[in-house]
Short mmCIF file of C-alpha atoms in Angstrom, two decimals:
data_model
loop_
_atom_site.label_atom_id
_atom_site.label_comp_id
_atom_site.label_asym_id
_atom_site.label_seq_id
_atom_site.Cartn_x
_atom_site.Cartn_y
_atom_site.Cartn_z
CA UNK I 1 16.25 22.09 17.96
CA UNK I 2 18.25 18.91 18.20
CA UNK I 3 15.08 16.87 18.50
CA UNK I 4 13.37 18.48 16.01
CA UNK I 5 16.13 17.58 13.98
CA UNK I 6 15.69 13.67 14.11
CA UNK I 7 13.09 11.84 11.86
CA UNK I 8 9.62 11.00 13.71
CA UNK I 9 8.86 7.45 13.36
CA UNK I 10 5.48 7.47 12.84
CA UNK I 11 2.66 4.42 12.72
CA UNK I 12 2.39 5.19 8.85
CA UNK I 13 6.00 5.82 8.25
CA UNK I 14 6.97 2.62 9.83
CA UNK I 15 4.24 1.03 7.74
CA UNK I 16 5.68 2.49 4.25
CA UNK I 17 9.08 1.01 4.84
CA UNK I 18 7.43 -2.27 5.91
CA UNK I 19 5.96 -2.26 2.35
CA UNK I 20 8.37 -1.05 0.61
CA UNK I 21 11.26 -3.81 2.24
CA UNK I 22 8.41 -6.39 1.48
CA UNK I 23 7.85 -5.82 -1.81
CA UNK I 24 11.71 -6.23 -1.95
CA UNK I 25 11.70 -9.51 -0.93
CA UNK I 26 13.46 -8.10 2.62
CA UNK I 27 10.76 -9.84 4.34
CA UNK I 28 12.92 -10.06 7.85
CA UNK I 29 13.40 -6.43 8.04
CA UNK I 30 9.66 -5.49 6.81
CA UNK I 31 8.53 -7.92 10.10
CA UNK I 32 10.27 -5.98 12.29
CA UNK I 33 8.71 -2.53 10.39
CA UNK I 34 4.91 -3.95 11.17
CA UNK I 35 5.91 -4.94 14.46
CA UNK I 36 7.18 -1.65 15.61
CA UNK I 37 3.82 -0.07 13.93
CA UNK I 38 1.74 -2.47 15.60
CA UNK I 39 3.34 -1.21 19.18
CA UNK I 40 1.89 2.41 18.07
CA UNK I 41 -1.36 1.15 16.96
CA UNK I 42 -1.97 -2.35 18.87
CA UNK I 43 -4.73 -4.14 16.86
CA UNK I 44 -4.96 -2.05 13.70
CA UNK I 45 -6.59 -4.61 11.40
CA UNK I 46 -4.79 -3.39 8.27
CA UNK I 47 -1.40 -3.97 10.22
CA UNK I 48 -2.14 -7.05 10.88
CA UNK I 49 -2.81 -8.03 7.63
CA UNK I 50 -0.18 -6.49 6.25
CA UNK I 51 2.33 -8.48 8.97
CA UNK I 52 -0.06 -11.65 8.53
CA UNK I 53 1.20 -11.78 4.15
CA UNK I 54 4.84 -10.92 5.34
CA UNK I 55 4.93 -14.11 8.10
CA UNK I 56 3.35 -16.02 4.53
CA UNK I 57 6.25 -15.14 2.49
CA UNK I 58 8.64 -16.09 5.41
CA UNK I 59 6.63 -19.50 5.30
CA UNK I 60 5.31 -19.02 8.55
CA UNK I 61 1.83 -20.15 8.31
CA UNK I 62 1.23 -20.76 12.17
CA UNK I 63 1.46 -16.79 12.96
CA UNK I 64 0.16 -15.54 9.22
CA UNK I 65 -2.79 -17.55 10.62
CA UNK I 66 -3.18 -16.08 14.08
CA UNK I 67 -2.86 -12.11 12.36
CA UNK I 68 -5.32 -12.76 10.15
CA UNK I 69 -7.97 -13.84 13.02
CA UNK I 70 -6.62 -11.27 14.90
CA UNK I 71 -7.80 -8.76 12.48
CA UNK I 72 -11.34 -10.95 11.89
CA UNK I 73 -12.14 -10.82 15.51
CA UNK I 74 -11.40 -6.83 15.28
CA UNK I 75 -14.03 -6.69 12.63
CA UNK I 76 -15.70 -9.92 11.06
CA UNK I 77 -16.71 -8.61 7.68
CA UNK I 78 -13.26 -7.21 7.17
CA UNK I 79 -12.55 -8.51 3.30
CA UNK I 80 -9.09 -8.30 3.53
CA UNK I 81 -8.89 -10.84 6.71
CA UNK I 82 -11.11 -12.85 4.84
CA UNK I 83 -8.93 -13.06 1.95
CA UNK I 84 -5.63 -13.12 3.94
CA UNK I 85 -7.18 -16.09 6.17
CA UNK I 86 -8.48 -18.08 3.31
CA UNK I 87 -4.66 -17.69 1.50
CA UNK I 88 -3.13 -19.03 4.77
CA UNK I 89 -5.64 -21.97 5.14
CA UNK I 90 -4.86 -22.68 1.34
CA UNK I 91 -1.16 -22.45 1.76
CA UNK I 92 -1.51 -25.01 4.33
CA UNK I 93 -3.07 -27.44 2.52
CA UNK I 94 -6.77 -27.18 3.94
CA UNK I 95 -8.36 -26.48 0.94
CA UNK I 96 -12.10 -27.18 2.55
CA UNK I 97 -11.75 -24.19 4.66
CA UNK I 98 -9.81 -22.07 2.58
CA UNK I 99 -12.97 -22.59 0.36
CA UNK I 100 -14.86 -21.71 3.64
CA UNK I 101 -13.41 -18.31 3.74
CA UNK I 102 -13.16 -17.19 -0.32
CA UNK I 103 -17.35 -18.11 -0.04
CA UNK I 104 -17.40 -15.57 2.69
CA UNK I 105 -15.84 -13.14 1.26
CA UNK I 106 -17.43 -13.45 -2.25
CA UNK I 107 -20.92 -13.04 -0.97
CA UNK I 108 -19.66 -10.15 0.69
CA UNK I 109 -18.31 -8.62 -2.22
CA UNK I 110 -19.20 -11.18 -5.24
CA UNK I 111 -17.33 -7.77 -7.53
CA UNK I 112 -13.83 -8.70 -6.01
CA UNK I 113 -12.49 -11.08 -8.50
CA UNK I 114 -9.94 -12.53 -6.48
CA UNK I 115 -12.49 -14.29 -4.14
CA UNK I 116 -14.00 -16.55 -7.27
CA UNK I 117 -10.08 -17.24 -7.68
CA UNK I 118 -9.94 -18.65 -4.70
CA UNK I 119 -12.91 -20.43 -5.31
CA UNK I 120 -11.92 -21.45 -8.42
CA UNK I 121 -8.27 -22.89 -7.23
CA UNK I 122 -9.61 -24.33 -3.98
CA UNK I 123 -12.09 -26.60 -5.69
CA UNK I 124 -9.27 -27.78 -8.21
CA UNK I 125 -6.99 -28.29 -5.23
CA UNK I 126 -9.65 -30.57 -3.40
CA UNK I 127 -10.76 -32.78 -6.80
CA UNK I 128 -6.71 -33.15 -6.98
CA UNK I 129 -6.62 -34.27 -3.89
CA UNK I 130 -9.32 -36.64 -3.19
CA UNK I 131 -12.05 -36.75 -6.58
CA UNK I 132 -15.10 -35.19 -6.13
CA UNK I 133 -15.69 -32.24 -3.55
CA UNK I 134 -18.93 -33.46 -2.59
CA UNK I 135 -17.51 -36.16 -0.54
CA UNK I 136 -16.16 -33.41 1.77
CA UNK I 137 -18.31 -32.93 4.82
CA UNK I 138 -17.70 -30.10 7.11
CA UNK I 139 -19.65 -29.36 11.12
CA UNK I 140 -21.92 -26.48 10.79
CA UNK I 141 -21.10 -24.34 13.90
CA UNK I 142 -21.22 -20.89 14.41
CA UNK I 143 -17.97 -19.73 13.79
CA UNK I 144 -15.67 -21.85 11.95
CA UNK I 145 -11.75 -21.98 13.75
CA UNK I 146 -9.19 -23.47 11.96
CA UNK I 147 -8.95 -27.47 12.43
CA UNK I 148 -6.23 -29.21 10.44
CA UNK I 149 -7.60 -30.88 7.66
CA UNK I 150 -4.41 -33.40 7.41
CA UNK I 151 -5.45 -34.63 11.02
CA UNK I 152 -8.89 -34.59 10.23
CA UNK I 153 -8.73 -37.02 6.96
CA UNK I 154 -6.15 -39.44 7.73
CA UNK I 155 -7.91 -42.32 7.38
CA UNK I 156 -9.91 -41.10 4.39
CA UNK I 157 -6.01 -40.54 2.46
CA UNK I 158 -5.49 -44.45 3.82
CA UNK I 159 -8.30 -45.33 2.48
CA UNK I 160 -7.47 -43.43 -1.11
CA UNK I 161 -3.79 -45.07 -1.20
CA UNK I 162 -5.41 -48.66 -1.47
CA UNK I 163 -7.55 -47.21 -4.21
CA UNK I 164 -5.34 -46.35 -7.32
CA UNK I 165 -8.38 -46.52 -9.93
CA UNK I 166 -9.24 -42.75 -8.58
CA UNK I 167 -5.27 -42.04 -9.82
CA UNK I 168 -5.52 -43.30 -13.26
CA UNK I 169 -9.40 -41.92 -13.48
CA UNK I 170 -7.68 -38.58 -13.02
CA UNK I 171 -4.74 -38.94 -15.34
CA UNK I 172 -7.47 -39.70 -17.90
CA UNK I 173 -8.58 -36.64 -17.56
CA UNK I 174 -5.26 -34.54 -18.09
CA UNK I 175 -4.82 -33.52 -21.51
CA UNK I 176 -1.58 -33.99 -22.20
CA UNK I 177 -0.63 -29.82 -23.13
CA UNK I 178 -1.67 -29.48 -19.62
CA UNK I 179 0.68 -32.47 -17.96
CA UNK I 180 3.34 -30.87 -20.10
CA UNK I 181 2.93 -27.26 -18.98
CA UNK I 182 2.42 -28.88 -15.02
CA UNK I 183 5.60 -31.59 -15.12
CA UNK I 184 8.22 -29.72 -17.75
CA UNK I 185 11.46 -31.28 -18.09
CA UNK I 186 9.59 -34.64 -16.43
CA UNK I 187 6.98 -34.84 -19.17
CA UNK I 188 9.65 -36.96 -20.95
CA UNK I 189 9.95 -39.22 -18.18
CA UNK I 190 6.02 -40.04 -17.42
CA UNK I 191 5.79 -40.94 -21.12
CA UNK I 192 8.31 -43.25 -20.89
CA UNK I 193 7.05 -45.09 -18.11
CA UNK I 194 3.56 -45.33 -19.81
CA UNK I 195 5.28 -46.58 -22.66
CA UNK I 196 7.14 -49.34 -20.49
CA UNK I 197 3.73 -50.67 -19.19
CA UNK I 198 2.53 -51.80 -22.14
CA UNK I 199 5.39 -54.30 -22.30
CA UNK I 200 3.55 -57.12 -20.75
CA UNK I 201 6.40 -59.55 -20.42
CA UNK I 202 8.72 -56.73 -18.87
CA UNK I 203 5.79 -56.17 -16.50
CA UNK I 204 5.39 -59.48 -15.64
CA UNK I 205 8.87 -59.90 -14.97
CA UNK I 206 10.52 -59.19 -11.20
CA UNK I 207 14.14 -57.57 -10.09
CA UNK I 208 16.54 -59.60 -8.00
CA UNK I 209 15.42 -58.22 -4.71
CA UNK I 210 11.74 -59.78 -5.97
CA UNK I 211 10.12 -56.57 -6.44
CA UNK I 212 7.86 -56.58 -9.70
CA UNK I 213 8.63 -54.42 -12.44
CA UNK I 214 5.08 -53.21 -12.32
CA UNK I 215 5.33 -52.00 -9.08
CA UNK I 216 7.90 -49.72 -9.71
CA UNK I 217 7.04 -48.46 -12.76
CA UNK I 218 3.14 -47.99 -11.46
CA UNK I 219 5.41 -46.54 -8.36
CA UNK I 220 7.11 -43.79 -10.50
CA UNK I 221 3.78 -43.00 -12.39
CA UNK I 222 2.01 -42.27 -9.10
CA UNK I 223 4.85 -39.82 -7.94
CA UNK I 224 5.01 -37.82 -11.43
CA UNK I 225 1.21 -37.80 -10.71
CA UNK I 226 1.36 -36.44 -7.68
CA UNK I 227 4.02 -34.12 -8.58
CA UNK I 228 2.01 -32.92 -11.19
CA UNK I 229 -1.40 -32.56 -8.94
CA UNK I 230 1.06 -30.37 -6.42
CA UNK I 231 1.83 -27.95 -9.18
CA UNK I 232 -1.91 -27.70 -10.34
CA UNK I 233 -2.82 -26.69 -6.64
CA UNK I 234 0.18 -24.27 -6.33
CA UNK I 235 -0.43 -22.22 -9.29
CA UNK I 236 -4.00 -23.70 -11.39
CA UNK I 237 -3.62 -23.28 -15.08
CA UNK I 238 -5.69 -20.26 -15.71
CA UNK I 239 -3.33 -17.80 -12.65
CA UNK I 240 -1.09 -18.90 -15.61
CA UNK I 241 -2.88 -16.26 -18.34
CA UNK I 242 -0.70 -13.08 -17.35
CA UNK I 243 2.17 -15.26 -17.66
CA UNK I 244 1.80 -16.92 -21.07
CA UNK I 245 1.21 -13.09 -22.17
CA UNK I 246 4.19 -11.95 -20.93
CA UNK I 247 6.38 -14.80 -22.56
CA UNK I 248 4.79 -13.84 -25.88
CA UNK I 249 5.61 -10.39 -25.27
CA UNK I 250 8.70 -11.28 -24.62
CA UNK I 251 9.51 -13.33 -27.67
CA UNK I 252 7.97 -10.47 -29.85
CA UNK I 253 10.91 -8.53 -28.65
CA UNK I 254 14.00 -7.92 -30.59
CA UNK I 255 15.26 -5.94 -28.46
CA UNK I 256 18.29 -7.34 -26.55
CA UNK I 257 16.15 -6.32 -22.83
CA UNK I 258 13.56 -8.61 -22.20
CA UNK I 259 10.05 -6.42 -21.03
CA UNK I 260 10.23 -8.87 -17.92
CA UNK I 261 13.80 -7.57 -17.22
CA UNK I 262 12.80 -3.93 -17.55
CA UNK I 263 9.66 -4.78 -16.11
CA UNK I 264 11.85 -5.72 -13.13
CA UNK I 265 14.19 -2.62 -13.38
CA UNK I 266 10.66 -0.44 -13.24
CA UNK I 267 9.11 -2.04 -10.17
CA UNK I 268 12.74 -1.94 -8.27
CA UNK I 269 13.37 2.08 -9.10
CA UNK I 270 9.61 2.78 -8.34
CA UNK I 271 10.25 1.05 -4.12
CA UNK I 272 13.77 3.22 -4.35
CA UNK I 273 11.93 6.40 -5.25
CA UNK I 274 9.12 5.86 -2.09
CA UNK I 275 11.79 4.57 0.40
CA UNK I 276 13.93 7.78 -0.39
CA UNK I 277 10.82 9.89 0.28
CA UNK I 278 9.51 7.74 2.80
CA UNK I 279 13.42 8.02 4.96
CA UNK I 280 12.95 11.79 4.42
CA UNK I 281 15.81 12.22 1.41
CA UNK I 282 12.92 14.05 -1.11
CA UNK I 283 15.57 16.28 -3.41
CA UNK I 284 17.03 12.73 -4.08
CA UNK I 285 13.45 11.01 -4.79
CA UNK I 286 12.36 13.27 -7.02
CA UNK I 287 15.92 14.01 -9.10
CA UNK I 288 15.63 10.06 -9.70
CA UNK I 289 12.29 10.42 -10.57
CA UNK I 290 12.57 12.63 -13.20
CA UNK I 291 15.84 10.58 -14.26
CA UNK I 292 13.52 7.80 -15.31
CA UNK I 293 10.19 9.56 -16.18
CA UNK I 294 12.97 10.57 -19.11
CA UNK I 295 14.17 7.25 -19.76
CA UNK I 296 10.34 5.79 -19.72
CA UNK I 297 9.24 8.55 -21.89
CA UNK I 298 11.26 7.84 -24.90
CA UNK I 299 10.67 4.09 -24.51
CA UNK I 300 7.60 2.17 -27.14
CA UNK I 301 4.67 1.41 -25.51
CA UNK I 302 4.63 -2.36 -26.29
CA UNK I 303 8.15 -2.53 -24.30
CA UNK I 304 6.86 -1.02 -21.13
CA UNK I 305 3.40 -2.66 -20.38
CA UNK I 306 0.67 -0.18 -19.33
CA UNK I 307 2.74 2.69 -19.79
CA UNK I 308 0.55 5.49 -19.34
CA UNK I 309 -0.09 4.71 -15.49
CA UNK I 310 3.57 4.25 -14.97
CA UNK I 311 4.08 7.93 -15.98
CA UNK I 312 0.99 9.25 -14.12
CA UNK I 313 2.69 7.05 -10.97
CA UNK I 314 5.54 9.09 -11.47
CA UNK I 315 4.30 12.73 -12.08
CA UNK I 316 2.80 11.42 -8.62
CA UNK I 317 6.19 10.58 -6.98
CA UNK I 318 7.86 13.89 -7.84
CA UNK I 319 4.73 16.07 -7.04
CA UNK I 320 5.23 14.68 -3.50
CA UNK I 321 8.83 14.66 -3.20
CA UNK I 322 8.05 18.79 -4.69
CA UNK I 323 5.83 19.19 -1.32
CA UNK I 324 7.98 17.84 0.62
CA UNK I 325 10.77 20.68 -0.58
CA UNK I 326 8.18 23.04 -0.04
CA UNK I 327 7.72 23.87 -3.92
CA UNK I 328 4.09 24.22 -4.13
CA UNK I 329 3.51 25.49 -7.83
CA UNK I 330 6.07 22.90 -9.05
CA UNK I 331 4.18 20.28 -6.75
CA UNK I 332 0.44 21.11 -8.06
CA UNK I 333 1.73 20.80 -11.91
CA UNK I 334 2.77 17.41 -11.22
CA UNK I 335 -0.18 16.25 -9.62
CA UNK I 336 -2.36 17.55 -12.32
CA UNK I 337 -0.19 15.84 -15.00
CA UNK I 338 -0.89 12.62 -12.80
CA UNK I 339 -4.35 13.80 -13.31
CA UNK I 340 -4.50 13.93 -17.06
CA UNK I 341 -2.65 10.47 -16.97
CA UNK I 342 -5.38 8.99 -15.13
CA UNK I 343 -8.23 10.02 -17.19
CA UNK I 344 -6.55 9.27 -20.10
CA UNK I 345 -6.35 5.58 -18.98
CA UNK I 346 -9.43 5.73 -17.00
CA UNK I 347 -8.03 4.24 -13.83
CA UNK I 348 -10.29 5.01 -10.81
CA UNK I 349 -7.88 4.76 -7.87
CA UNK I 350 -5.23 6.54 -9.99
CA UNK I 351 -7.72 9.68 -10.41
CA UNK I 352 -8.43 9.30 -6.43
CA UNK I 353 -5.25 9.62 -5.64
CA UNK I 354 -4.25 12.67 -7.83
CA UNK I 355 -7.28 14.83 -6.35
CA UNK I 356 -6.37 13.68 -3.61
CA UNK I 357 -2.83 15.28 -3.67
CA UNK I 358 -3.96 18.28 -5.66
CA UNK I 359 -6.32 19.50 -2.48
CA UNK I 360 -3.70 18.61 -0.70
CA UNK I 361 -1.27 21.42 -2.21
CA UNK I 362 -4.11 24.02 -2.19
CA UNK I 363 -5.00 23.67 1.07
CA UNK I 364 -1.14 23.94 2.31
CA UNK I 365 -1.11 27.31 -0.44
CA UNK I 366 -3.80 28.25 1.81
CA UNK I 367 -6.53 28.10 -1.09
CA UNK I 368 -9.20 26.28 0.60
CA UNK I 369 -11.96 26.66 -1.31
CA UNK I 370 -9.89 24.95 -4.33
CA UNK I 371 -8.89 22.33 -1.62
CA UNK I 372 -12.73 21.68 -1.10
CA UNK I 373 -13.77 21.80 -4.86
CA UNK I 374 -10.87 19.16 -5.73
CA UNK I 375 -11.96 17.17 -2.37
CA UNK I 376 -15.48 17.02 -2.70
CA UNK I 377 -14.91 15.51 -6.74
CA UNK I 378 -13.12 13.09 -4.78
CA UNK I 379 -16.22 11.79 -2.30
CA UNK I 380 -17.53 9.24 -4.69
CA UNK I 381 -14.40 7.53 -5.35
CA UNK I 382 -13.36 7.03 -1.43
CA UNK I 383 -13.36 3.15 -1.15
CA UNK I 384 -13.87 2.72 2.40
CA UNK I 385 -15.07 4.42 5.31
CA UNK I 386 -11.75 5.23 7.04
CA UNK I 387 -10.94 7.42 3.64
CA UNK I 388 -14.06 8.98 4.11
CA UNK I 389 -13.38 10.01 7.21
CA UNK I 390 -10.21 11.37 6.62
CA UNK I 391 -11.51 13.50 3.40
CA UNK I 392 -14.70 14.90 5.36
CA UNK I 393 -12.26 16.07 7.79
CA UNK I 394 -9.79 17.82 5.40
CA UNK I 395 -13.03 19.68 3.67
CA UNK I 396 -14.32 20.07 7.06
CA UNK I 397 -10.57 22.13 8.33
CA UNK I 398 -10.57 24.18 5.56
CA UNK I 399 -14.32 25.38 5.66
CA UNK I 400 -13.48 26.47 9.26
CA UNK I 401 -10.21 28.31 7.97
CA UNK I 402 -12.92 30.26 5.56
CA UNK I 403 -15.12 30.91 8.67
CA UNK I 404 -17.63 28.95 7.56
CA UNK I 405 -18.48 27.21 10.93
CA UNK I 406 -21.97 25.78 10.19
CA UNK I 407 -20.53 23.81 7.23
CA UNK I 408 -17.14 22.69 9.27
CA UNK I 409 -19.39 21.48 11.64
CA UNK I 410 -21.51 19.44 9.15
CA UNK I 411 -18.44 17.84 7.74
CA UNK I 412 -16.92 16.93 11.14
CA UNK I 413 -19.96 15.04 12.30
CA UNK I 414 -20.07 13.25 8.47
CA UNK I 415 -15.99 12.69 9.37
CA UNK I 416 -17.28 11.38 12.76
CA UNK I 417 -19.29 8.89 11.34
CA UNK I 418 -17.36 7.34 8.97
CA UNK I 419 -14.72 6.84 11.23
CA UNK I 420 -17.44 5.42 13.72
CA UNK I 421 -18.59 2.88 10.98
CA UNK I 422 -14.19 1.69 10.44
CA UNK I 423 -14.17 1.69 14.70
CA UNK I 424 -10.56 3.95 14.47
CA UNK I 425 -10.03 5.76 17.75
CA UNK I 426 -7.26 8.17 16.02
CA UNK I 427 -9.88 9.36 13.54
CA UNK I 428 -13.20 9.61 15.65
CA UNK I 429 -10.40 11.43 17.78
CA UNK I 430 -9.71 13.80 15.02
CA UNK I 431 -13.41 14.42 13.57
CA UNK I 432 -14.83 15.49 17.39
CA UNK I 433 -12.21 17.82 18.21
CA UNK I 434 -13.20 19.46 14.61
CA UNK I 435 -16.33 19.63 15.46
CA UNK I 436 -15.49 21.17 18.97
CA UNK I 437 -13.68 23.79 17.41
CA UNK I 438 -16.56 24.67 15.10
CA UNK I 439 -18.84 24.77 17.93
CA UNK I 440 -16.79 26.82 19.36
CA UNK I 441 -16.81 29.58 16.51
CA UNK I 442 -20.68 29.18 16.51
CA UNK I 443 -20.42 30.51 20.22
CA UNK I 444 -21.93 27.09 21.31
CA UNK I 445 -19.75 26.67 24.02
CA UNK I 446 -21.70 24.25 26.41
CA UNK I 447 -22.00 21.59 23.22
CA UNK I 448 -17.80 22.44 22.15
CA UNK I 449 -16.89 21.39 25.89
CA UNK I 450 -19.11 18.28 25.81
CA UNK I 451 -16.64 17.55 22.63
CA UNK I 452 -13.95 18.69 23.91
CA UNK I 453 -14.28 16.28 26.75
CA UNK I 454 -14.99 13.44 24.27
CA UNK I 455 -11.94 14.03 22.33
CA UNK I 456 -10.16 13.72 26.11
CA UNK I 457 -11.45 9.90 26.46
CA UNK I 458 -10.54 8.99 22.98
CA UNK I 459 -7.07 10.73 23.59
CA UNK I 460 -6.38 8.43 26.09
CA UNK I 461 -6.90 5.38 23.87
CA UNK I 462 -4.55 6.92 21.30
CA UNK I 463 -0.71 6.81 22.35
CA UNK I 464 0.00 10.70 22.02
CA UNK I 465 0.85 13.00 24.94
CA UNK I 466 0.56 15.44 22.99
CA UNK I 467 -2.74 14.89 21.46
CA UNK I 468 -4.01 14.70 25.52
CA UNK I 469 -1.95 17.75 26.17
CA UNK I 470 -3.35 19.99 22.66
CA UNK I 471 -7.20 19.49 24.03
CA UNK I 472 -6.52 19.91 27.37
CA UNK I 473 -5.17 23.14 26.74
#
């Protein structure tokens, strides 16, 4: 009873908390989270993704790098590796095969807008750096591994030094709203050096150590310059958009909170609410919760951006902090609120997600077939094939708890191959012992140990005695 007691620390639990600590800015303590998750699950591509942006944010490039291979040579045409490897590369300053990567992905998925961000950013980071892309020459192999770009064009950025034309070409080209928005307080000073050079006796004229005024001043141009080109690479003008909205939101307020401050206060109650559910404290999640569904509630919609989804995200929270107390009824009104919410704002995922937790309350009522009707709306929204596989399984369960064998078995060989097509053990794992168990009811006994037998090897891959232990018997 004592055991039973303690909380399980579980390879999604462990992940949750990593998240949650991360999107906290406790970056040290998420690492440690995806490192104990990735002893449970060694290799799990999303893991190492998720560990691969946390090393980022810690400014560890060198092992943000290495996860996000990791997770390309589990699966090549894995978008999120793509992305995540691309980021890295770009963080680093090799631009060319950052560029490399966001291609990739993009013809993968030219939909994902983020790719032709990259895109977009990468090719203003290389014209900052050295003109005109179509200079750069990169080795067609095979498979492109990471080679330093730094090391690689040395004597190309000698070469540029001596050549200070390409400099001024490209100030030329800077309007000067731009330079202002890039430089800020050090606008100011570029325009006063610009002014000094066209004093022509101060610029013939040298200091007493013999260095020429020109020098200097051409000197202090070329750092503001370069200053200026850093910030254009770091954050390109048009990642500013969301921005420049917010800061005229916020100087349409009157109001003495600014929407980014309660903006702030939102996101920070939101991770509190999950962590408390997450650590297993679910009368406390949902009583703060409803505390600031309340507060949100009464608030004007052009103080609290896109609020709508922030209340459906909430109905959400307390629906599964109401599961977790074991209040069912209470639990499925919630979720369906979330429901309304999300058709009302016509957010995909958010409607996914609420049918996804209203099956889940019927089939833990023990009302399957409403399980499977909310489910099976749910099909056409799953995004990948590890959520597929998942959701054919649940409808697959609860057609065997109607003793509808035939159909259970149907779904479990549907779960089977989605999780085939994602390559998760845990999952193919689950979908064959469902589909043993159907067999099983049909009276096809020879085909249900063949299963059975399956589900053995695949045990072993996963680490749980218990899982070994439960087909065995």
């Amino acid at each position: 009873a004592e055991e039973e007691s303690l909380p399980v620390v579980t390879f999604g639990s462990l992940m949750t908390e990593g998240t949650t600590l991360s999107r906290r800015g406790q970056h040290d303590k998420a690492l440690s989270c995806f490192n104990d998750a990735l002893k449970l699950r060694a290799g799990d591509k999303h893991c190492l993704i998720t560990r691969s942006k946390c090393f980022l944010k810690l400014g560890d490039t060198e092992n943000s790098l290495k996860d996000a291979e990791a997770s390309l040579q589990i699966d090549k045409t894995f978008l999120e590796g793509l992305y995540q490897k691309a980021e890295t590369l770009y963080t680093m300053g090799d631009f060319e095969f950052a560029l490399v990567f966001y291609h990739r992905g993009r013809r993968l998925r030219p939909d994902l807008h983020k790719f032709q961000l990259g895109i977009n950013k990468a090719e203003e980071a290389i014209v900052n750096c050295i003109g005109n892309p179509s200079s750069v020459k990169l080795e067609s192999k095979e498979e492109l591994c990471f080679v330093s770009r730094q090391a690689e064009s040395k004597k190309d950025s000698q070469k540029q030094q001596n050549k200070p034309t390409k400099d001024q070409k490209w100030t030329k080209k800077q309007s000067p709203k731009t330079e202002r928005q890039l430089l800020g307080e050090l606008y100011a000073d570029k325009a006063y050096l610009e002014k000094l050079l066209k004093d022509e006796d101060l610029m013939q004229s040298s200091t007493r150590q013999g260095i020429k005024v020109v020098d200097l001043v051409l000197g202090g141009i070329s750092y503001l310059n370069h200053r200026r080109d850093f910030w254009q690479q770091q954050k390109p003008i048009y990642a500013r958009v969301y921005e420049r909205k917010l800061l005229r939101q916020g100087r349409m307020q009157d109001k003495k909170r600014k929407p980014s401050d309660i903006g702030r206060s939102i996101a920070k109650n939101m991770e509190d609410i999950e962590l408390l559910l997450a650590r297993g404290s679910a009368e406390e999640s949902c009583r703060k919760a409803e505390g600031m569904l309340k507060k949100i509630q009464v608030l004007a919609e052009d103080e609290v951006p896109n609020k709508n989804e922030l209340i459906g995200n909430l109905h959400s929270c307390i629906g599964n902090a109401q599961l977790a107390m074991g209040q069912m009824e209470a639990a499925l009104h919630s979720h369906k609120m979330d429901l309304d919410c999300a058709r009302q704002t016509a957010l995909t995922d958010a409607v996914s997600r609420a049918l996804d937790n209203i099956g889940h309350v019927y089939a833990r009522m023990g009302k399957f077939q409403q399980a499977i009707n909310t489910w099976e709306e749910k099909i056409p929204l799953a995004q990948s094939s590890l959520e597929k596989a998942w959701l054919f399984h649940e409808i697959g369960r609860c057609y065997l708890k109607l003793d509808k064998a035939e159909t259970a078995q149907d779904y479990g060989q549907k779960s089977l191959q989605s999780a085939d097509e994602d390559g998760d053990v845990e999952w193919q794992l689950h979908a064959t012992v469902l589909v043993a168990q159907a067999q099983v009811k049909l009276k096809d006994y020879r085909s249900a140990i063949m299963n059975f037998e399956r589900a053995l090897e695949k045990a072993k891959l996963v680490p749980s005695e218990t899982a070994q232990n439960g087909i065995i018997a």
